[in-house]
PDB file of N, CA and C in Angstrom:
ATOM      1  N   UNK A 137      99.661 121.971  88.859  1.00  0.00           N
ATOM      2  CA  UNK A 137      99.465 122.431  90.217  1.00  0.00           C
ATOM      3  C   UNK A 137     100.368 123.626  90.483  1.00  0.00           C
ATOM      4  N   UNK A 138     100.059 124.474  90.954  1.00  0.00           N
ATOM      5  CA  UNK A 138     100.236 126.057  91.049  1.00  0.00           C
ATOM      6  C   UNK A 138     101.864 125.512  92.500  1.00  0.00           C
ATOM      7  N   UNK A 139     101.163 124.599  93.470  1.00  0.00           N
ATOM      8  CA  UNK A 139     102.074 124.386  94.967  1.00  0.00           C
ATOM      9  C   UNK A 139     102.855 123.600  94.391  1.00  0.00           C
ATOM     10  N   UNK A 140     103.400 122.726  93.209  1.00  0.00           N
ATOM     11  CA  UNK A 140     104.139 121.559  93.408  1.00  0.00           C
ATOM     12  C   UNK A 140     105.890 122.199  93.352  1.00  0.00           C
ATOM     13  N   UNK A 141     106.908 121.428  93.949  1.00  0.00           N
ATOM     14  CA  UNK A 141     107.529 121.941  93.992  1.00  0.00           C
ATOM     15  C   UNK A 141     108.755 121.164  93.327  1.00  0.00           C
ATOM     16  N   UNK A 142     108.881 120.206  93.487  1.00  0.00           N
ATOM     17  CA  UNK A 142     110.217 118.789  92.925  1.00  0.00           C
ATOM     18  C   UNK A 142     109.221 117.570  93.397  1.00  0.00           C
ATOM     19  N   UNK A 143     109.712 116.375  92.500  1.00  0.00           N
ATOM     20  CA  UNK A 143     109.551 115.601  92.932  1.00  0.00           C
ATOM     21  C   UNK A 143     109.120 114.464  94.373  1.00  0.00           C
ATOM     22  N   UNK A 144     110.676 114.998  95.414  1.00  0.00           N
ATOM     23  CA  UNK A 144     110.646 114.600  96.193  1.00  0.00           C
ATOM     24  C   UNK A 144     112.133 113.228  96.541  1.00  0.00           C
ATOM     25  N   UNK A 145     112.453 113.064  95.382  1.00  0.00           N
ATOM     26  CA  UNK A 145     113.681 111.579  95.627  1.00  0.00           C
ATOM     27  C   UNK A 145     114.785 112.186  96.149  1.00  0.00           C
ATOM     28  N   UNK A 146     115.162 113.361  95.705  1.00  0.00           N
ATOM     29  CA  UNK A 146     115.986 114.119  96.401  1.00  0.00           C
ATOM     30  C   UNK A 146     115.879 115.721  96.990  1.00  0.00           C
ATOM     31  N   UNK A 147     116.203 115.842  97.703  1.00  0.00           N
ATOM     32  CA  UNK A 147     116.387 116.972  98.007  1.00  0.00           C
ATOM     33  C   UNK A 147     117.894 117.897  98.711  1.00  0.00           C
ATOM     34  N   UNK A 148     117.694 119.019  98.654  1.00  0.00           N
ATOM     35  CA  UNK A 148     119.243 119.710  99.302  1.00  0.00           C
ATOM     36  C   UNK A 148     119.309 119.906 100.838  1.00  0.00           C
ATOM     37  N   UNK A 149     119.940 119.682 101.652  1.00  0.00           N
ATOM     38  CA  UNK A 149     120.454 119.757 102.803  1.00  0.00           C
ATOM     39  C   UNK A 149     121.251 120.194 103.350  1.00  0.00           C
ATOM     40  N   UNK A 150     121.670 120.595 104.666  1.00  0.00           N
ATOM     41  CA  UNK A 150     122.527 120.997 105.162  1.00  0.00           C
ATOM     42  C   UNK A 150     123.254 120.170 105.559  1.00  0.00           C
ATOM     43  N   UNK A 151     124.497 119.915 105.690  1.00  0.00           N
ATOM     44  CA  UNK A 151     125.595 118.285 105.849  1.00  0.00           C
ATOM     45  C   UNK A 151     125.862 119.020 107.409  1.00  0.00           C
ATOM     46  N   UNK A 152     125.097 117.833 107.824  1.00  0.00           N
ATOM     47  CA  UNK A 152     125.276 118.119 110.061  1.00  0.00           C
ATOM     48  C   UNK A 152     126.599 117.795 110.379  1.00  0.00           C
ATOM     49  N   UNK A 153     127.943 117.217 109.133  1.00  0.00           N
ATOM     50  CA  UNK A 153     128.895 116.867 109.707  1.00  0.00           C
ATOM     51  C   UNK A 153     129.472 116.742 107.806  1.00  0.00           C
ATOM     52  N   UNK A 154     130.857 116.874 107.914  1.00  0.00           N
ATOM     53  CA  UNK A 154     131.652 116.402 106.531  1.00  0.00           C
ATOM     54  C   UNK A 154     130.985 115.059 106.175  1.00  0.00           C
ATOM     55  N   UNK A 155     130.833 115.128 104.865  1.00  0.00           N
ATOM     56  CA  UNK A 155     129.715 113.704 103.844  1.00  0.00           C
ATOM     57  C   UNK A 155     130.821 113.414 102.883  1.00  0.00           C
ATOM     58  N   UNK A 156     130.909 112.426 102.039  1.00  0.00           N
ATOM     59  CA  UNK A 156     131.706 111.996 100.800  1.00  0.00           C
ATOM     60  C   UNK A 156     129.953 111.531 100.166  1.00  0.00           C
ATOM     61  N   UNK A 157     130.437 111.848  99.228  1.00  0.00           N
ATOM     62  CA  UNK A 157     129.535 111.050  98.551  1.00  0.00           C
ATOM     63  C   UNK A 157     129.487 109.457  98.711  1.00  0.00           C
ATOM     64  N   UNK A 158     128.078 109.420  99.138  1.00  0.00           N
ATOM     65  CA  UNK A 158     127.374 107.814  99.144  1.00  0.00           C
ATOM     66  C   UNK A 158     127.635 108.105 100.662  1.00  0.00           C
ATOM     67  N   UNK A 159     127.846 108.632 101.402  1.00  0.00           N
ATOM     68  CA  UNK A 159     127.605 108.368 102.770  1.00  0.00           C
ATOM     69  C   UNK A 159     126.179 109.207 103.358  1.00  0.00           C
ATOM     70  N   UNK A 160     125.402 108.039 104.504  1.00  0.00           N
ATOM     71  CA  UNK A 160     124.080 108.330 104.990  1.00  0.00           C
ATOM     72  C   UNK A 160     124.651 109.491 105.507  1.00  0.00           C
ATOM     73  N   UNK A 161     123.283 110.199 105.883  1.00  0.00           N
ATOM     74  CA  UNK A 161     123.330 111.225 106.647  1.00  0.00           C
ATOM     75  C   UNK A 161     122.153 111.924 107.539  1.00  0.00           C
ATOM     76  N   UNK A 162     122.099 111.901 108.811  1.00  0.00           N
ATOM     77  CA  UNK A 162     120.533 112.329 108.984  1.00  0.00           C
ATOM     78  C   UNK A 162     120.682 113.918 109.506  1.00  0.00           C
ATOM     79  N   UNK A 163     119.900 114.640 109.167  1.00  0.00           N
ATOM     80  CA  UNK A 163     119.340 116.024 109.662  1.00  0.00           C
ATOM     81  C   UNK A 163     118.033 115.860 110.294  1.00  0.00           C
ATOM     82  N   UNK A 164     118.075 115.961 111.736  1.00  0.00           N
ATOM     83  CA  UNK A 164     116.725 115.961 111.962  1.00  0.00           C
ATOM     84  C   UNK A 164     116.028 114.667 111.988  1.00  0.00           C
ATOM     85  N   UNK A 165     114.832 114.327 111.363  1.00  0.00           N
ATOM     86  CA  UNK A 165     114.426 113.036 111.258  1.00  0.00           C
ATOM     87  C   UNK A 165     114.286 112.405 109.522  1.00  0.00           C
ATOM     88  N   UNK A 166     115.125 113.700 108.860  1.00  0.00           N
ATOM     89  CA  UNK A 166     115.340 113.089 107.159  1.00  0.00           C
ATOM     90  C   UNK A 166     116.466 112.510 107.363  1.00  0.00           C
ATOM     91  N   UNK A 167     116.693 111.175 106.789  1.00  0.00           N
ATOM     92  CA  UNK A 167     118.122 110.245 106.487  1.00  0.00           C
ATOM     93  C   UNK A 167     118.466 110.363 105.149  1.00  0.00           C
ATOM     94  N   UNK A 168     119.367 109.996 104.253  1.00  0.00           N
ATOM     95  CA  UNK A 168     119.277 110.288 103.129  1.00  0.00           C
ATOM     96  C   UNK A 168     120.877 109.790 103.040  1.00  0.00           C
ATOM     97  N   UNK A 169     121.405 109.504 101.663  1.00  0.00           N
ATOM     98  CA  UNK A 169     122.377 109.444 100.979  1.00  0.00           C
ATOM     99  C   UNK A 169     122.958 110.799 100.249  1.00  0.00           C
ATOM    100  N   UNK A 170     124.349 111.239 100.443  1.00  0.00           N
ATOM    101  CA  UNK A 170     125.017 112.131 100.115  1.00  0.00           C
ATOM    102  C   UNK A 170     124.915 112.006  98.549  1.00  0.00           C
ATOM    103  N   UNK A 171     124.543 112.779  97.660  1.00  0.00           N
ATOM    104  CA  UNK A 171     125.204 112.491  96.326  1.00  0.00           C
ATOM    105  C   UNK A 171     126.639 113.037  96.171  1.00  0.00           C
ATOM    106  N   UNK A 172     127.168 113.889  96.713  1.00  0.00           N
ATOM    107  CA  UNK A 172     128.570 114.591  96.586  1.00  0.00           C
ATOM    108  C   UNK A 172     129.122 114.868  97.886  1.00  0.00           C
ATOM    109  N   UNK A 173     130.181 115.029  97.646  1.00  0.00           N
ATOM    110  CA  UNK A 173     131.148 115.998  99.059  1.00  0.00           C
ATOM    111  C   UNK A 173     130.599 116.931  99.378  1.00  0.00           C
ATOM    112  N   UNK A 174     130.412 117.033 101.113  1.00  0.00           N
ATOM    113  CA  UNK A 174     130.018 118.133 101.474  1.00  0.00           C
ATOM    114  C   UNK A 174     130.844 118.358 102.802  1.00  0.00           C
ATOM    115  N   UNK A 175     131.463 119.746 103.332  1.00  0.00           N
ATOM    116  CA  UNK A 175     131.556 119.931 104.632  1.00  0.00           C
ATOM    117  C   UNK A 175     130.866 120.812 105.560  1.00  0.00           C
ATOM    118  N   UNK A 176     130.928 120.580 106.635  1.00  0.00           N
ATOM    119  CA  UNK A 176     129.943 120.523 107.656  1.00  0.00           C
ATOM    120  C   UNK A 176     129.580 122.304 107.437  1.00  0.00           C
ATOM    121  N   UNK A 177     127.635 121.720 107.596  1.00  0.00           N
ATOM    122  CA  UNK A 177     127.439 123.350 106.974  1.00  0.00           C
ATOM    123  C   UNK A 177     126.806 123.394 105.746  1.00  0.00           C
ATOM    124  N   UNK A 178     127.614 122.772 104.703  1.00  0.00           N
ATOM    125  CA  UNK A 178     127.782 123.307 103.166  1.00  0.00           C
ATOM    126  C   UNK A 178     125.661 122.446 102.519  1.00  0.00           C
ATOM    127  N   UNK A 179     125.585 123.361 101.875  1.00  0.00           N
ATOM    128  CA  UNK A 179     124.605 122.182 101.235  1.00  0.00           C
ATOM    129  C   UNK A 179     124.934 120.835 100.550  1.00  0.00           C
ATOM    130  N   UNK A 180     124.236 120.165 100.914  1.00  0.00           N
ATOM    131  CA  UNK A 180     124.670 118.542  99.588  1.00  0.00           C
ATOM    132  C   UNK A 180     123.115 118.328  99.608  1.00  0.00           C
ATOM    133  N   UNK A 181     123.183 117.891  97.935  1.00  0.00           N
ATOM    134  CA  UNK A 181     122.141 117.036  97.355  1.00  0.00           C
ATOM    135  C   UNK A 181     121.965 115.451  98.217  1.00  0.00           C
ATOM    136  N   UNK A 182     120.766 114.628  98.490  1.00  0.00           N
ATOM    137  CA  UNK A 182     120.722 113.999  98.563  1.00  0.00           C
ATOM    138  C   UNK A 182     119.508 113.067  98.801  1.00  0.00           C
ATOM    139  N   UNK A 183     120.252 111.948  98.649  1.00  0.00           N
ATOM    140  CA  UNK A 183     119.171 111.473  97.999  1.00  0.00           C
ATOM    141  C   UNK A 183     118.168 110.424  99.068  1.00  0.00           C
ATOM    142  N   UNK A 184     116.625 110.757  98.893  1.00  0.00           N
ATOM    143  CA  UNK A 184     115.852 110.153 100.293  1.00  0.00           C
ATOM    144  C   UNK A 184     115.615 108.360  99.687  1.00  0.00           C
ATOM    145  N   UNK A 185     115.072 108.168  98.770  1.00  0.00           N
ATOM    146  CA  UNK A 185     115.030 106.947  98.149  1.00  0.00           C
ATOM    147  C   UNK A 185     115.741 106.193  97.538  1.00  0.00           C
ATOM    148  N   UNK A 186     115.270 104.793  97.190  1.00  0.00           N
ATOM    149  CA  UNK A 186     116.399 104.312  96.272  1.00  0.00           C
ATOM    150  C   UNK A 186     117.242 102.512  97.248  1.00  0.00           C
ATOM    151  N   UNK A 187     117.568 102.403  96.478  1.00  0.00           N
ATOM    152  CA  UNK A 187     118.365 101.372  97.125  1.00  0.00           C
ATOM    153  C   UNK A 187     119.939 101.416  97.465  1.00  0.00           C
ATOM    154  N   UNK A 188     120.638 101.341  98.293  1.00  0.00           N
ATOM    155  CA  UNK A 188     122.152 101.878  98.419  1.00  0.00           C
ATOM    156  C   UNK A 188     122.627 100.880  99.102  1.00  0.00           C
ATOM    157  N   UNK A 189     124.079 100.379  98.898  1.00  0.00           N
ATOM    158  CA  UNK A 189     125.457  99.779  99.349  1.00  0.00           C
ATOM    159  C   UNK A 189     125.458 100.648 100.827  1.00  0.00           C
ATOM    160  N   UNK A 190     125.379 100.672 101.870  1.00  0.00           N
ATOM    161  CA  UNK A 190     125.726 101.573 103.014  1.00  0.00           C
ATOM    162  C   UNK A 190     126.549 100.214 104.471  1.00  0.00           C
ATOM    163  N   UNK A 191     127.269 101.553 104.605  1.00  0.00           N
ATOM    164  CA  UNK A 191     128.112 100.914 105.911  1.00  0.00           C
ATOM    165  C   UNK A 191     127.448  99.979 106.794  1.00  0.00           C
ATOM    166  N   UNK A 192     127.431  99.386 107.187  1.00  0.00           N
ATOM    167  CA  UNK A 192     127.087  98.603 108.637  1.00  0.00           C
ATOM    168  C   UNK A 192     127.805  98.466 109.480  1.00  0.00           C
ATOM    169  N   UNK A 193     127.421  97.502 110.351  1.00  0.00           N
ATOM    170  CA  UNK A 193     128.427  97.050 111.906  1.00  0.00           C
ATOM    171  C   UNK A 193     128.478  96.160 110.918  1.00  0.00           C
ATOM    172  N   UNK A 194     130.187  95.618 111.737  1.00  0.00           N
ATOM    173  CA  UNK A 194     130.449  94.225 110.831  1.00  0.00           C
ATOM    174  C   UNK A 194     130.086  92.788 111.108  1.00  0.00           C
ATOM    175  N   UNK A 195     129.768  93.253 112.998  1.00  0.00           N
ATOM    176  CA  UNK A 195     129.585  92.172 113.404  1.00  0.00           C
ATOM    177  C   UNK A 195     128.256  91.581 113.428  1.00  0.00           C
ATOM    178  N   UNK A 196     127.106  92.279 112.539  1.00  0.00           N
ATOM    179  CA  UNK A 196     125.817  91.526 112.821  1.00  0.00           C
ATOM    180  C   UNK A 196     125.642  91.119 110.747  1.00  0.00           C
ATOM    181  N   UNK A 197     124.882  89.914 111.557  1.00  0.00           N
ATOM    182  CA  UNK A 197     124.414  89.377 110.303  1.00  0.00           C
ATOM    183  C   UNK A 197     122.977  89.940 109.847  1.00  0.00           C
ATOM    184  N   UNK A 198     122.697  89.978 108.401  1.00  0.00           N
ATOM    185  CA  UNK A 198     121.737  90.588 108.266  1.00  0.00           C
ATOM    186  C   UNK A 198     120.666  89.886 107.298  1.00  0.00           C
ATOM    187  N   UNK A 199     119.021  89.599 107.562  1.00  0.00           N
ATOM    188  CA  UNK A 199     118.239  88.956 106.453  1.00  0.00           C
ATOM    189  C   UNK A 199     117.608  90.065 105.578  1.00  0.00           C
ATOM    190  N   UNK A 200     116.990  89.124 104.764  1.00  0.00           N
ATOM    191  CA  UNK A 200     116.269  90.119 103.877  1.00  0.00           C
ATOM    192  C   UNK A 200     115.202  90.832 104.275  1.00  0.00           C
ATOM    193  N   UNK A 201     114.856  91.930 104.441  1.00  0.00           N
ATOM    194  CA  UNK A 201     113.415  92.061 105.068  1.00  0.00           C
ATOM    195  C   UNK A 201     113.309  92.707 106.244  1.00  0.00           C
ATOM    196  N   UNK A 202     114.945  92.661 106.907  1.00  0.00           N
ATOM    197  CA  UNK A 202     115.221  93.092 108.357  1.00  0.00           C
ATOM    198  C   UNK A 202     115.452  94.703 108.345  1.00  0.00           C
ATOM    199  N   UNK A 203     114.827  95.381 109.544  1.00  0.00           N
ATOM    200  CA  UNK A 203     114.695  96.528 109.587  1.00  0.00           C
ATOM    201  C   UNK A 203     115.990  97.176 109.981  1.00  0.00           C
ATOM    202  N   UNK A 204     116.484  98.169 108.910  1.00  0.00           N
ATOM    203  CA  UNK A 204     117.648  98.842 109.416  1.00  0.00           C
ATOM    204  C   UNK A 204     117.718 100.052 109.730  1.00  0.00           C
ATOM    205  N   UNK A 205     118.492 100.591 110.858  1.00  0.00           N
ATOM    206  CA  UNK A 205     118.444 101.666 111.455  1.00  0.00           C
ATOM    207  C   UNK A 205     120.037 102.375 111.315  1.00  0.00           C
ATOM    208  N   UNK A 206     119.877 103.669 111.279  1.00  0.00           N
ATOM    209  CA  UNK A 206     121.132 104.966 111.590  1.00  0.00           C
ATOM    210  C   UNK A 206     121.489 104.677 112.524  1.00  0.00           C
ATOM    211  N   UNK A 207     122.664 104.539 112.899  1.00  0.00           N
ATOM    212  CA  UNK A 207     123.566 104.879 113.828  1.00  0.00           C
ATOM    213  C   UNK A 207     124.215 106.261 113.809  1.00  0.00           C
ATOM    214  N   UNK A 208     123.579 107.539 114.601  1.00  0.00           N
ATOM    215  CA  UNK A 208     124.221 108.608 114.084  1.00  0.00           C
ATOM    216  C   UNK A 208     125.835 109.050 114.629  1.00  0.00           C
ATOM    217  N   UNK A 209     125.677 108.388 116.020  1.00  0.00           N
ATOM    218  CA  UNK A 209     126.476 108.527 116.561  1.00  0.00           C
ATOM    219  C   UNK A 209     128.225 108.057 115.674  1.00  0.00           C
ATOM    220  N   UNK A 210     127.862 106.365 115.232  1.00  0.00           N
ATOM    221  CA  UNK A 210     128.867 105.860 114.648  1.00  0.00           C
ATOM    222  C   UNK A 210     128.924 105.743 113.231  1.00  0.00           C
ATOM    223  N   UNK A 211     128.020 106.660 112.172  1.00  0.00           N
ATOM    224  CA  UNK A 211     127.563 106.981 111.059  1.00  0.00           C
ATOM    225  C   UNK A 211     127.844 105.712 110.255  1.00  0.00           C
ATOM    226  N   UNK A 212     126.948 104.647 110.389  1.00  0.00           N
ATOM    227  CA  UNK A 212     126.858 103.382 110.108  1.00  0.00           C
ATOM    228  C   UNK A 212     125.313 102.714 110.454  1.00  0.00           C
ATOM    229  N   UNK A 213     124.757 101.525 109.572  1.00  0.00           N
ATOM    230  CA  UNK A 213     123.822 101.273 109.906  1.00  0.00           C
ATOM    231  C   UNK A 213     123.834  99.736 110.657  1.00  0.00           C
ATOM    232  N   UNK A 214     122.688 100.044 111.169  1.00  0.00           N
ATOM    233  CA  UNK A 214     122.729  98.449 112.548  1.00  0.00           C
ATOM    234  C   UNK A 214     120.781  97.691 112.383  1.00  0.00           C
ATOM    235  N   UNK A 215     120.972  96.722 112.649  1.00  0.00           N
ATOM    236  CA  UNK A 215     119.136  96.454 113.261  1.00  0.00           C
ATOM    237  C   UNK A 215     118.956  96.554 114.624  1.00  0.00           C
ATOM    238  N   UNK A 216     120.276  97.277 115.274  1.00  0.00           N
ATOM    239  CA  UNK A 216     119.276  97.399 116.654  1.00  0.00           C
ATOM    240  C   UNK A 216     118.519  98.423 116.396  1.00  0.00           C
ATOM    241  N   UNK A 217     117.550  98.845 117.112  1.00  0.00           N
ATOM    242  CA  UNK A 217     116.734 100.244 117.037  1.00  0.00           C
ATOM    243  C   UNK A 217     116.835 101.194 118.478  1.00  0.00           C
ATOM    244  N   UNK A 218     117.299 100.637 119.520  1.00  0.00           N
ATOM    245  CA  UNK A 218     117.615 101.646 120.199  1.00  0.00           C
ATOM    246  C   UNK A 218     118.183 103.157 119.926  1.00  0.00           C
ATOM    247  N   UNK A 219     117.993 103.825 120.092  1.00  0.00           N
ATOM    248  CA  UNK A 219     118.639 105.213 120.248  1.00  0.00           C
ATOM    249  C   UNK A 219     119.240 105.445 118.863  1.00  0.00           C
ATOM    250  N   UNK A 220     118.296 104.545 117.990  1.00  0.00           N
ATOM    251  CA  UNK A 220     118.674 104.998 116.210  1.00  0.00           C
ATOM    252  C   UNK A 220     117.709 104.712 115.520  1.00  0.00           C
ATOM    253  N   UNK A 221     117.783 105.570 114.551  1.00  0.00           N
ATOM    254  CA  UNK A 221     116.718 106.116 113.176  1.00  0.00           C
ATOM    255  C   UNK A 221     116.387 105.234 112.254  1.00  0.00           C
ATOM    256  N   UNK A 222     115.007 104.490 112.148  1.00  0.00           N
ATOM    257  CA  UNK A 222     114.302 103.913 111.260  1.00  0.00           C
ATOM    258  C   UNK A 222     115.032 104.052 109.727  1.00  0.00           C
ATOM    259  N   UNK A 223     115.428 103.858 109.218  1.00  0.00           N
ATOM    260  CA  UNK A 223     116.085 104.120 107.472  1.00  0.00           C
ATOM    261  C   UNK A 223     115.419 103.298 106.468  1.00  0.00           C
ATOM    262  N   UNK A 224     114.859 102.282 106.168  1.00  0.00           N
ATOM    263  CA  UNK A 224     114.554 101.490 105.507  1.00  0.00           C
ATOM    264  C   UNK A 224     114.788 100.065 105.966  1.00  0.00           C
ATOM    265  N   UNK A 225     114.830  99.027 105.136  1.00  0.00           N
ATOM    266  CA  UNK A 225     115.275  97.603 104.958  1.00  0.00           C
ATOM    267  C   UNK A 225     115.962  97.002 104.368  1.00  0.00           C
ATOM    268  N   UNK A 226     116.604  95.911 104.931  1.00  0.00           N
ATOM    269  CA  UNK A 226     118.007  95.003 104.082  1.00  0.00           C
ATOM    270  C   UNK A 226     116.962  94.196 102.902  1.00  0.00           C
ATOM    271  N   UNK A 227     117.838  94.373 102.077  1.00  0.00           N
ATOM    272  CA  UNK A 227     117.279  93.566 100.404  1.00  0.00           C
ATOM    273  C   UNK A 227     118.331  92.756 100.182  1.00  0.00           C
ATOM    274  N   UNK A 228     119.191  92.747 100.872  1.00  0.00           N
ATOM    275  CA  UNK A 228     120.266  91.607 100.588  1.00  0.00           C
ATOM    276  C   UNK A 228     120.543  90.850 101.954  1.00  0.00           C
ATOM    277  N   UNK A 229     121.247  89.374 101.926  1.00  0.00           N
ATOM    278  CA  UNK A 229     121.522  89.333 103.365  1.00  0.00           C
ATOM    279  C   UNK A 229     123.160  89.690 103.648  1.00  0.00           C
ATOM    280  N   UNK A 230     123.623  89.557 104.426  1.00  0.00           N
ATOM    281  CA  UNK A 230     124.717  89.500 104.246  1.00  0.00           C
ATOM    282  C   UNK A 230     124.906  88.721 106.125  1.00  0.00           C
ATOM    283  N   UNK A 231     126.433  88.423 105.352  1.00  0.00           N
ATOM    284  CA  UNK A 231     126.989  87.432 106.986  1.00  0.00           C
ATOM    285  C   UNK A 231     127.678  88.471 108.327  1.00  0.00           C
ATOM    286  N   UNK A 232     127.543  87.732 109.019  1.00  0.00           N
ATOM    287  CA  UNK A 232     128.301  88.589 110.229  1.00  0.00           C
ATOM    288  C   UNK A 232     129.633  88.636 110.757  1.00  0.00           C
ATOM    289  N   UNK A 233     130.578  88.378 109.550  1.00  0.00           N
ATOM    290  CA  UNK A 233     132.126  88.461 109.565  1.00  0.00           C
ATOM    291  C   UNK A 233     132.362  89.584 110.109  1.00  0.00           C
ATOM    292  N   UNK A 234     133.293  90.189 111.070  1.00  0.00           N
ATOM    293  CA  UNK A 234     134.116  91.568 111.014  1.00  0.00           C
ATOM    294  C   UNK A 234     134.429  91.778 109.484  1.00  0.00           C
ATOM    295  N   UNK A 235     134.092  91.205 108.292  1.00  0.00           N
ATOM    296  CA  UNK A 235     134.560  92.028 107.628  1.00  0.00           C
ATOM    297  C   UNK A 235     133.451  92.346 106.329  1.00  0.00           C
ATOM    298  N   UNK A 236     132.192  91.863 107.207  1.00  0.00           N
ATOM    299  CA  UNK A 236     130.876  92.197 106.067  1.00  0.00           C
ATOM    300  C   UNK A 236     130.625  93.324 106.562  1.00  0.00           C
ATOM    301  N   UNK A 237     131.220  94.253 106.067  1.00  0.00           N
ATOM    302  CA  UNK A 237     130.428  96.012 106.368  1.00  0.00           C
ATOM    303  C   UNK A 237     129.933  96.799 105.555  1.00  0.00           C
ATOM    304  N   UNK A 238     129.241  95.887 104.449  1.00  0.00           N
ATOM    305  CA  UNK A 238     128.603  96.537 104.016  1.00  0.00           C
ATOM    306  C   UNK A 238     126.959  95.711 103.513  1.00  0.00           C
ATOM    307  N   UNK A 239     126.065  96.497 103.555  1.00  0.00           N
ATOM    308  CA  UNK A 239     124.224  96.005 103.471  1.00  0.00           C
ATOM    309  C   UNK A 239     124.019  96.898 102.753  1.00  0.00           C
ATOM    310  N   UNK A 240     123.041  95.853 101.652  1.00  0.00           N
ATOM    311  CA  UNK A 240     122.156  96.976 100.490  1.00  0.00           C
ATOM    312  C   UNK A 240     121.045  97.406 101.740  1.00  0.00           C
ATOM    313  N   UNK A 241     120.818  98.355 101.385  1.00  0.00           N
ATOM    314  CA  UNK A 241     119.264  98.779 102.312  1.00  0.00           C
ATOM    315  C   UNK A 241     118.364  99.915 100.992  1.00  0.00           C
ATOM    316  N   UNK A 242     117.392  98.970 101.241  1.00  0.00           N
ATOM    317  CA  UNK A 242     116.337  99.820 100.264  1.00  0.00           C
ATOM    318  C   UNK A 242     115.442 101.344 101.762  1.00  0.00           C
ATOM    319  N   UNK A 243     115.590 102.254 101.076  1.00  0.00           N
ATOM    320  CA  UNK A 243     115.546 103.295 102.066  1.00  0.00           C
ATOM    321  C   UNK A 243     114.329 103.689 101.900  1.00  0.00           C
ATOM    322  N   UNK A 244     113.268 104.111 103.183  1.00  0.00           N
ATOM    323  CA  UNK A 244     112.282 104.212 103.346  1.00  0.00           C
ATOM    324  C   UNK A 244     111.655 105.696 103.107  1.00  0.00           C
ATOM    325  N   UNK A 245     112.526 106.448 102.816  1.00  0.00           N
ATOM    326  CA  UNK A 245     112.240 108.102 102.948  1.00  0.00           C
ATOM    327  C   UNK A 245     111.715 109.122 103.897  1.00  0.00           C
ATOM    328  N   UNK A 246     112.439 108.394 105.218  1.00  0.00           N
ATOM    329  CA  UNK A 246     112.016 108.361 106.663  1.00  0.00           C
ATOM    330  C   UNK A 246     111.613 110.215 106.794  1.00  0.00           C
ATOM    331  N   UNK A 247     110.889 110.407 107.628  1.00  0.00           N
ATOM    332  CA  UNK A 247     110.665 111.932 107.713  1.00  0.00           C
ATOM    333  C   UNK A 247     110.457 112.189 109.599  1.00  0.00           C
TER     334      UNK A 247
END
């Protein structure tokens, strides 16, 4: 095909704020995982698919299957959906200790 251009699992971005690698990030209505350090501005690779370890609130418990959303504000993910970004789904559960902050989420390649 003459139009194809990459794949699609990742792509380059503009980092809307300083990234470390493995931290979400949304531009717009793409979410995505940092592959590297970036500061605000800079391009970073990253990645739209895939399954990832990502931050959560600590205080909610989470099932398998349950829809998780961006928090852009507190760059962390939650299942409320108010006033935050569709990302994918929890594939793991995890408990609602203050100190479970972290959920696999298999990521949807939200656009």
């Amino acid at each position: 095909m003459k139009n194809y251009v990459q794949p699609g699992n990742t792509i380059t971005l503009t980092a809307p704020y300083a990234v470390a690698s493995g931290d979400g990030l949304l531009v717009g209505s793409i979410f995505g995982i940092a592959a590297g350090d970036a500061a605000l501005g800079e391009p970073v690779e990253t990645a739209l698919v895939g399954v990832f370890d990502i931050t959560k609130v600590g205080s909610q418990a989470w099932t398998v299957g349950a829809k998780v959303y961006w928090d852009d504000t507190n760059k962390r993910c939650t299942t409320v959906a108010t006033d935050n970004t569709l990302v994918g789904v929890a594939v793991e559960a995890v408990a609602s200790g203050a100190g479970d902050t972290i959920g696999r989420v298999r990521l949807n390649a939200t656009f």
